């Protein structure tokens, strides 16, 4: 067995050359404006609206606070229907708002929330749906809109895996009442940490902007018990610089995905995530799914085998959010209720995936899977 000397991890943050960041820092030192809707913050909101083709965006210090604030801004209460197949912050945001999550199953091909399961789970207490565009693949946004319209529900998308994703040319961020993004170090586009809420009208943006700044509307008026979730100028500067490089990063991610697909396409028991028709992807993750009966070994066997090779993969998403001790007592979380999600969480493994992953390393990773 050949064990690589330097460990390889599931991801590596995309960084522009450091010397390109220094002029931004000098400007911050000159103006002494470090936070509170400074010039870089304003410029980044404008540039992101242009790049993402959305009307309004509010920047946040991270995606989780953006999720919590999005729910606050629409005064969501009662029960919200959501997916167990996501990063735990999706459900935590509900809990921080005293909202009861109702988990429903996912679709077997996209791993996104199943619209039919949403409809079956609606009760008189349901006020909203919180779906996730898992791995950046758009949810069935039209069906979800139909359901929300029929039952009078709000839709808040956790769009933390999507950056610039379009469906038939339309930005997926424009669906739903709000979409929440994350610019964490591990995402396709990062501002060290960061996040945003996309909305469609000026009044909603204003309310969100008040909420992320303690509820202030002017120097002496506080209209709501807001929080401090503002993005600072160092983050916003990073965001402006990253925008200049993100197209290249996404193109490189696509090339890595294609290389993986070429090598792994005929491995029995291994299912790959494929591009969907009519979708411009951002290539945020490269999950594969291991069917034990056909593959001969389990997903966890492979996960452990990788570790022996000094390759550190991750199981996104395992366990399901509904399987964590804090949530497993909820009735909708009980075992057997979500057969697709319960199977997929046992099969998924995310391979190392970042822009400059070289061909030799990709081949090495694939040979661990193929066992040769
Ligand atoms: C990353 C992520 C979050 C949280 O974002 P942070 O910026 O890390 O707070 C929430 N939901 C999903 C699906 C994510 O991938």
Short mmCIF file of C-alpha atoms and ligand atoms in Angstrom, two decimals:
data_model
loop_
_atom_site.label_atom_id
_atom_site.label_comp_id
_atom_site.label_asym_id
_atom_site.label_seq_id
_atom_site.Cartn_x
_atom_site.Cartn_y
_atom_site.Cartn_z
CA UNK A 1 0.00 0.00 0.00
CA UNK A 2 1.31 3.43 -0.92
CA UNK A 3 0.58 6.03 1.77
CA UNK A 4 0.89 9.63 0.63
CA UNK A 5 3.18 11.79 2.75
CA UNK A 6 1.01 14.91 2.84
CA UNK A 7 -2.55 14.39 3.98
CA UNK A 8 -5.33 15.33 1.62
CA UNK A 9 -8.59 16.71 2.98
CA UNK A 10 -12.08 16.85 1.57
CA UNK A 11 -11.65 20.51 0.75
CA UNK A 12 -9.16 23.33 0.65
CA UNK A 13 -10.26 26.98 0.77
CA UNK A 14 -9.93 28.84 -2.54
CA UNK A 15 -7.68 31.84 -2.00
CA UNK A 16 -6.61 34.61 -4.36
CA UNK A 17 -2.93 35.68 -4.33
CA UNK A 18 -2.24 37.44 -1.01
CA UNK A 19 -0.63 40.48 -2.62
CA UNK A 20 -3.97 41.25 -4.28
CA UNK A 21 -5.61 41.50 -0.84
CA UNK A 22 -3.08 43.92 0.68
CA UNK A 23 -4.28 47.08 -1.19
CA UNK A 24 -7.77 46.47 0.23
CA UNK A 25 -6.31 46.30 3.73
CA UNK A 26 -4.43 49.57 3.22
CA UNK A 27 -7.71 51.21 2.29
CA UNK A 28 -9.32 49.94 5.49
CA UNK A 29 -6.36 51.34 7.47
CA UNK A 30 -6.76 54.68 5.68
CA UNK A 31 -10.51 55.07 6.16
CA UNK A 32 -10.59 53.45 9.62
CA UNK A 33 -13.98 52.07 8.70
CA UNK A 34 -13.92 48.45 9.83
CA UNK A 35 -17.61 47.59 10.01
CA UNK A 36 -21.20 48.92 9.80
CA UNK A 37 -22.04 49.14 6.12
CA UNK A 38 -18.65 50.50 5.07
CA UNK A 39 -17.59 51.19 1.48
CA UNK A 40 -16.48 47.60 0.72
CA UNK A 41 -19.72 46.25 2.21
CA UNK A 42 -21.78 48.54 -0.03
CA UNK A 43 -19.71 47.74 -3.08
CA UNK A 44 -19.93 44.00 -2.45
CA UNK A 45 -23.72 44.11 -2.14
CA UNK A 46 -23.93 45.91 -5.49
CA UNK A 47 -21.42 43.61 -7.22
CA UNK A 48 -23.06 40.45 -5.91
CA UNK A 49 -26.49 41.60 -7.11
CA UNK A 50 -24.97 42.09 -10.53
CA UNK A 51 -23.03 38.81 -10.57
CA UNK A 52 -25.85 36.68 -9.15
CA UNK A 53 -28.59 38.51 -11.08
CA UNK A 54 -30.69 39.15 -7.97
CA UNK A 55 -32.46 42.32 -6.90
CA UNK A 56 -31.50 42.73 -3.24
CA UNK A 57 -28.87 41.16 -1.04
CA UNK A 58 -27.97 41.72 2.62
CA UNK A 59 -24.54 40.59 3.73
CA UNK A 60 -24.04 38.67 6.98
CA UNK A 61 -21.15 37.59 9.19
CA UNK A 62 -22.03 33.95 8.46
CA UNK A 63 -24.70 31.77 6.89
CA UNK A 64 -26.17 30.48 10.15
CA UNK A 65 -26.99 33.96 11.46
CA UNK A 66 -28.43 34.75 8.03
CA UNK A 67 -30.74 31.71 8.34
CA UNK A 68 -31.83 32.71 11.87
CA UNK A 69 -32.46 36.30 10.73
CA UNK A 70 -34.32 35.24 7.56
CA UNK A 71 -36.88 33.39 9.70
CA UNK A 72 -37.16 36.37 12.08
CA UNK A 73 -37.67 38.81 9.21
CA UNK A 74 -40.78 36.96 8.03
CA UNK A 75 -41.98 36.30 11.61
CA UNK A 76 -42.16 32.58 10.96
CA UNK A 77 -43.66 30.63 13.89
CA UNK A 78 -45.21 27.24 14.66
CA UNK A 79 -43.99 24.42 12.43
CA UNK A 80 -41.70 24.53 9.41
CA UNK A 81 -41.29 21.66 6.98
CA UNK A 82 -37.66 20.92 6.23
CA UNK A 83 -35.19 18.26 5.13
CA UNK A 84 -33.09 16.05 7.42
CA UNK A 85 -30.46 15.76 4.67
CA UNK A 86 -28.45 18.94 5.23
CA UNK A 87 -25.88 20.56 7.45
CA UNK A 88 -27.20 20.81 10.98
CA UNK A 89 -27.42 24.65 10.87
CA UNK A 90 -30.55 24.41 8.69
CA UNK A 91 -32.58 22.96 11.56
CA UNK A 92 -30.71 24.82 14.29
CA UNK A 93 -31.93 28.09 12.72
CA UNK A 94 -35.51 26.92 13.29
CA UNK A 95 -34.77 25.91 16.87
CA UNK A 96 -33.22 29.31 17.67
CA UNK A 97 -36.54 30.82 16.59
CA UNK A 98 -38.62 28.46 18.75
CA UNK A 99 -39.99 26.83 15.61
CA UNK A 100 -40.72 23.11 15.53
CA UNK A 101 -39.04 21.38 12.58
CA UNK A 102 -41.09 18.82 10.67
CA UNK A 103 -38.73 16.54 8.77
CA UNK A 104 -39.81 14.98 5.49
CA UNK A 105 -38.08 12.60 3.09
CA UNK A 106 -35.89 13.48 0.10
CA UNK A 107 -35.93 12.56 -3.59
CA UNK A 108 -33.65 9.65 -4.53
CA UNK A 109 -31.95 11.40 -7.48
CA UNK A 110 -31.34 14.97 -6.36
CA UNK A 111 -31.30 14.34 -2.57
CA UNK A 112 -33.48 17.44 -2.23
CA UNK A 113 -36.72 17.61 -0.25
CA UNK A 114 -39.56 15.64 -1.87
CA UNK A 115 -42.44 18.02 -2.76
CA UNK A 116 -45.06 15.29 -2.32
CA UNK A 117 -43.81 14.61 1.18
CA UNK A 118 -44.07 18.35 1.92
CA UNK A 119 -47.72 18.43 1.02
CA UNK A 120 -48.50 15.37 3.15
CA UNK A 121 -46.85 16.95 6.21
CA UNK A 122 -48.74 20.27 6.25
CA UNK A 123 -50.79 20.92 9.42
CA UNK A 124 -52.72 23.97 10.65
CA UNK A 125 -49.52 25.04 12.48
CA UNK A 126 -47.31 24.98 9.38
CA UNK A 127 -46.18 28.45 8.35
CA UNK A 128 -43.26 27.85 6.00
CA UNK A 129 -41.08 25.43 4.07
CA UNK A 130 -37.31 25.46 4.42
CA UNK A 131 -35.76 23.38 1.62
CA UNK A 132 -32.04 23.07 0.81
CA UNK A 133 -30.52 23.03 -2.69
CA UNK A 134 -28.34 20.07 -1.71
CA UNK A 135 -24.88 19.98 -3.37
CA UNK A 136 -26.04 23.03 -5.34
CA UNK A 137 -28.67 21.07 -7.32
CA UNK A 138 -31.85 23.16 -7.52
CA UNK A 139 -34.90 21.85 -5.66
CA UNK A 140 -38.13 21.30 -7.57
CA UNK A 141 -38.73 25.04 -7.20
CA UNK A 142 -41.89 25.18 -9.31
CA UNK A 143 -43.69 22.41 -7.40
CA UNK A 144 -42.61 23.93 -4.10
CA UNK A 145 -43.98 27.30 -5.22
CA UNK A 146 -47.31 25.71 -6.19
CA UNK A 147 -47.63 24.06 -2.77
CA UNK A 148 -46.64 27.25 -0.93
CA UNK A 149 -49.12 29.29 -2.96
CA UNK A 150 -51.98 26.82 -2.40
CA UNK A 151 -51.47 26.59 1.36
CA UNK A 152 -50.31 30.15 2.02
CA UNK A 153 -46.83 29.17 3.21
CA UNK A 154 -43.56 31.10 3.03
CA UNK A 155 -40.51 29.51 1.41
CA UNK A 156 -37.01 30.14 2.73
CA UNK A 157 -34.34 28.36 0.75
CA UNK A 158 -31.11 27.31 2.38
CA UNK A 159 -28.98 28.11 -0.67
CA UNK A 160 -25.66 27.69 1.12
CA UNK A 161 -24.41 25.20 -1.51
CA UNK A 162 -25.31 27.35 -4.51
CA UNK A 163 -23.34 30.17 -6.01
CA UNK A 164 -24.43 31.45 -9.41
CA UNK A 165 -26.53 28.34 -10.10
CA UNK A 166 -29.21 28.85 -12.73
CA UNK A 167 -32.19 26.79 -13.91
CA UNK A 168 -33.10 27.42 -17.57
CA UNK A 169 -31.07 30.61 -17.26
CA UNK A 170 -32.98 31.83 -14.18
CA UNK A 171 -30.96 32.25 -10.94
CA UNK A 172 -32.27 29.74 -8.39
CA UNK A 173 -31.80 32.44 -5.75
CA UNK A 174 -34.81 34.21 -7.22
CA UNK A 175 -37.21 31.44 -6.13
CA UNK A 176 -38.87 31.46 -2.72
CA UNK A 177 -39.49 34.42 -0.43
CA UNK A 178 -35.86 34.44 0.70
CA UNK A 179 -32.67 32.55 -0.11
CA UNK A 180 -29.81 32.26 2.34
CA UNK A 181 -26.19 31.89 1.29
CA UNK A 182 -22.98 30.97 3.11
CA UNK A 183 -19.53 32.29 2.25
CA UNK A 184 -17.74 30.04 4.73
CA UNK A 185 -14.12 29.07 4.00
CA UNK A 186 -15.21 25.67 2.67
CA UNK A 187 -17.77 26.96 0.18
CA UNK A 188 -17.30 27.63 -3.56
CA UNK A 189 -17.07 31.37 -2.86
CA UNK A 190 -15.69 32.46 0.51
CA UNK A 191 -15.17 35.68 2.45
CA UNK A 192 -13.23 33.75 5.19
CA UNK A 193 -16.65 33.41 6.81
CA UNK A 194 -19.76 35.17 5.65
CA UNK A 195 -23.30 34.86 4.45
CA UNK A 196 -26.18 36.67 2.82
CA UNK A 197 -29.94 36.85 2.42
CA UNK A 198 -31.38 37.41 -1.03
CA UNK A 199 -34.82 39.06 -1.17
CA UNK A 200 -36.98 40.62 -3.85
CA UNK A 201 -38.13 44.01 -2.53
CA UNK A 202 -36.66 47.07 -0.83
CA UNK A 203 -38.91 46.94 2.25
CA UNK A 204 -37.84 43.38 3.07
CA UNK A 205 -34.18 44.27 2.60
CA UNK A 206 -34.58 47.20 4.97
CA UNK A 207 -36.17 44.98 7.63
CA UNK A 208 -33.38 42.42 7.26
CA UNK A 209 -30.73 45.16 7.49
CA UNK A 210 -32.31 46.48 10.69
CA UNK A 211 -32.48 43.00 12.19
CA UNK A 212 -28.79 42.29 11.56
CA UNK A 213 -27.86 45.57 13.31
CA UNK A 214 -29.61 45.24 16.70
CA UNK A 215 -32.91 46.50 15.26
CA UNK A 216 -31.72 50.09 14.82
CA UNK A 217 -33.51 52.15 12.19
CA UNK A 218 -31.65 55.33 13.18
CA UNK A 219 -29.39 56.52 15.99
CA UNK A 220 -32.10 56.46 18.66
CA UNK A 221 -34.80 54.10 17.40
CA UNK A 222 -34.82 50.33 17.87
CA UNK A 223 -37.86 48.72 16.26
CA UNK A 224 -37.16 45.06 16.92
CA UNK A 225 -34.93 42.90 19.12
CA UNK A 226 -32.29 42.48 16.45
CA UNK A 227 -28.96 40.74 16.56
CA UNK A 228 -25.44 41.65 15.52
CA UNK A 229 -24.83 39.69 12.33
CA UNK A 230 -23.07 42.30 10.21
CA UNK A 231 -20.31 41.46 7.74
CA UNK A 232 -17.13 43.45 8.43
CA UNK A 233 -14.96 45.30 5.92
CA UNK A 234 -12.15 42.72 5.85
CA UNK A 235 -14.68 40.07 4.87
CA UNK A 236 -16.34 42.34 2.29
CA UNK A 237 -12.95 43.20 0.77
CA UNK A 238 -12.19 39.50 0.49
CA UNK A 239 -15.55 39.04 -1.21
CA UNK A 240 -14.77 41.72 -3.81
CA UNK A 241 -11.43 40.10 -4.57
CA UNK A 242 -12.87 36.56 -4.68
CA UNK A 243 -15.45 37.71 -7.23
CA UNK A 244 -12.60 38.33 -9.67
CA UNK A 245 -11.48 34.71 -9.34
CA UNK A 246 -14.65 32.73 -8.74
CA UNK A 247 -15.40 31.92 -12.39
CA UNK A 248 -12.00 30.31 -12.73
CA UNK A 249 -12.47 28.39 -9.46
CA UNK A 250 -15.81 27.04 -10.70
CA UNK A 251 -14.33 26.07 -14.09
CA UNK A 252 -11.52 24.21 -12.32
CA UNK A 253 -14.02 22.43 -10.06
CA UNK A 254 -15.94 21.34 -13.16
CA UNK A 255 -12.76 19.88 -14.66
CA UNK A 256 -12.07 17.94 -11.44
CA UNK A 257 -15.66 16.60 -11.41
CA UNK A 258 -15.32 15.48 -15.02
CA UNK A 259 -12.06 13.70 -14.30
CA UNK A 260 -13.61 11.84 -11.35
CA UNK A 261 -16.63 10.88 -13.46
CA UNK A 262 -14.45 9.56 -16.25
CA UNK A 263 -12.48 7.28 -13.89
CA UNK A 264 -15.39 6.16 -11.70
CA UNK A 265 -18.13 5.82 -14.29
CA UNK A 266 -18.19 2.01 -14.47
CA UNK A 267 -17.40 0.96 -10.92
CA UNK A 268 -20.11 -1.50 -9.80
CA UNK A 269 -21.98 -0.29 -6.72
CA UNK A 270 -20.76 3.30 -7.03
CA UNK A 271 -23.30 5.97 -8.01
CA UNK A 272 -22.10 9.45 -8.97
CA UNK A 273 -23.77 12.83 -8.79
CA UNK A 274 -24.44 13.93 -12.37
CA UNK A 275 -25.20 17.35 -13.81
CA UNK A 276 -28.93 18.03 -14.19
CA UNK A 277 -30.41 19.15 -17.53
CA UNK A 278 -30.95 22.93 -17.95
CA UNK A 279 -28.81 23.72 -14.89
CA UNK A 280 -25.62 25.78 -14.72
CA UNK A 281 -23.82 24.20 -11.79
CA UNK A 282 -21.30 25.57 -9.32
CA UNK A 283 -19.70 22.19 -8.46
CA UNK A 284 -19.73 22.61 -4.72
CA UNK A 285 -19.25 18.97 -3.67
CA UNK A 286 -18.37 15.62 -5.18
CA UNK A 287 -20.36 12.96 -3.33
CA UNK A 288 -20.46 9.32 -4.38
CA UNK A 289 -22.89 6.71 -3.10
CA UNK A 290 -21.80 3.19 -2.18
CA UNK A 291 -24.26 0.33 -2.54
CA UNK A 292 -22.86 -2.34 -0.23
CA UNK A 293 -24.49 -5.31 -2.00
CA UNK A 294 -23.00 -4.41 -5.39
CA UNK A 295 -19.75 -2.85 -4.20
CA UNK A 296 -18.86 -5.58 -1.72
CA UNK A 297 -17.79 -3.18 1.02
CA UNK A 298 -19.67 -0.56 3.00
CA UNK A 299 -19.31 3.20 2.76
CA UNK A 300 -17.63 3.17 6.17
CA UNK A 301 -15.14 0.51 5.01
CA UNK A 302 -14.08 2.90 2.24
CA UNK A 303 -14.03 5.88 4.61
CA UNK A 304 -11.65 3.99 6.95
CA UNK A 305 -9.56 2.71 4.04
CA UNK A 306 -9.08 6.30 2.82
CA UNK A 307 -7.81 7.31 6.26
CA UNK A 308 -5.12 4.62 6.08
CA UNK A 309 -3.97 6.28 2.84
CA UNK A 310 -3.81 9.67 4.57
CA UNK A 311 -6.91 10.81 2.62
CA UNK A 312 -9.62 12.43 4.73
CA UNK A 313 -13.07 12.29 3.16
CA UNK A 314 -16.29 13.45 4.82
CA UNK A 315 -19.77 11.96 4.98
CA UNK A 316 -22.06 14.83 3.99
CA UNK A 317 -24.69 14.18 5.27
CA UNK A 318 -24.28 11.59 7.98
CA UNK A 319 -25.95 11.30 10.38
CA UNK A 320 -29.21 12.89 9.24
CA UNK A 321 -30.10 16.01 11.25
CA UNK A 322 -33.16 14.10 12.47
CA UNK A 323 -30.85 11.43 13.94
CA UNK A 324 -28.98 13.80 16.27
CA UNK A 325 -29.93 13.40 19.93
CA UNK A 326 -31.43 16.92 20.09
CA UNK A 327 -33.89 16.22 17.28
CA UNK A 328 -34.53 12.49 17.27
CA UNK A 329 -37.41 12.76 19.75
CA UNK A 330 -39.56 14.70 17.28
CA UNK A 331 -42.20 12.42 15.80
CA UNK A 332 -41.31 13.16 12.18
CA UNK A 333 -37.72 12.13 12.98
CA UNK A 334 -38.54 8.59 14.09
CA UNK A 335 -36.75 5.70 12.33
CA UNK A 336 -38.53 4.38 9.26
CA UNK A 337 -40.31 7.66 8.47
CA UNK A 338 -37.85 8.79 5.79
CA UNK A 339 -36.65 5.66 3.99
CA UNK A 340 -34.78 7.44 1.20
CA UNK A 341 -32.83 9.79 3.47
CA UNK A 342 -32.14 6.93 5.91
CA UNK A 343 -30.60 4.85 3.10
CA UNK A 344 -28.67 7.68 1.41
CA UNK A 345 -27.04 8.81 4.67
CA UNK A 346 -25.50 5.31 4.96
CA UNK A 347 -24.23 5.36 1.36
CA UNK A 348 -22.76 8.83 0.90
CA UNK A 349 -19.11 9.77 0.98
CA UNK A 350 -17.67 13.06 -0.28
CA UNK A 351 -14.39 12.83 -2.13
CA UNK A 352 -11.69 15.51 -1.85
CA UNK A 353 -12.85 18.31 -4.14
CA UNK A 354 -11.28 21.71 -4.74
CA UNK A 355 -10.10 23.74 -7.74
CA UNK A 356 -6.43 22.78 -7.95
CA UNK A 357 -6.80 19.07 -7.19
CA UNK A 358 -4.36 17.55 -9.69
CA UNK A 359 -4.89 14.56 -11.96
CA UNK A 360 -2.38 12.32 -10.18
CA UNK A 361 -4.09 12.84 -6.83
CA UNK A 362 -7.50 12.23 -8.40
CA UNK A 363 -6.22 8.95 -9.85
CA UNK A 364 -4.76 8.00 -6.48
CA UNK A 365 -8.08 8.68 -4.73
CA UNK A 366 -9.97 6.67 -7.34
CA UNK A 367 -7.61 3.71 -7.03
CA UNK A 368 -8.45 3.45 -3.32
CA UNK A 369 -12.10 3.08 -4.34
CA UNK A 370 -11.32 0.58 -7.10
CA UNK A 371 -9.02 -1.33 -4.75
CA UNK A 372 -6.08 -1.27 -7.18
C1 LIG B 1 -22.36 25.90 5.33
C2 LIG B 1 -23.80 25.68 5.51
C3 LIG B 1 -24.55 26.38 6.45
C4 LIG B 1 -23.93 27.30 7.47
O1 LIG B 1 -23.21 28.31 6.99
P1 LIG B 1 -22.10 29.04 7.90
O2 LIG B 1 -21.69 30.18 7.02
O3 LIG B 1 -21.01 28.04 8.11
O4 LIG B 1 -22.74 29.48 9.16
C5 LIG B 1 -25.92 26.17 6.49
N1 LIG B 1 -26.52 25.30 5.66
C6 LIG B 1 -25.83 24.58 4.77
C7 LIG B 1 -26.56 23.64 3.87
C8 LIG B 1 -24.44 24.72 4.67
O5 LIG B 1 -23.76 23.97 3.81
#
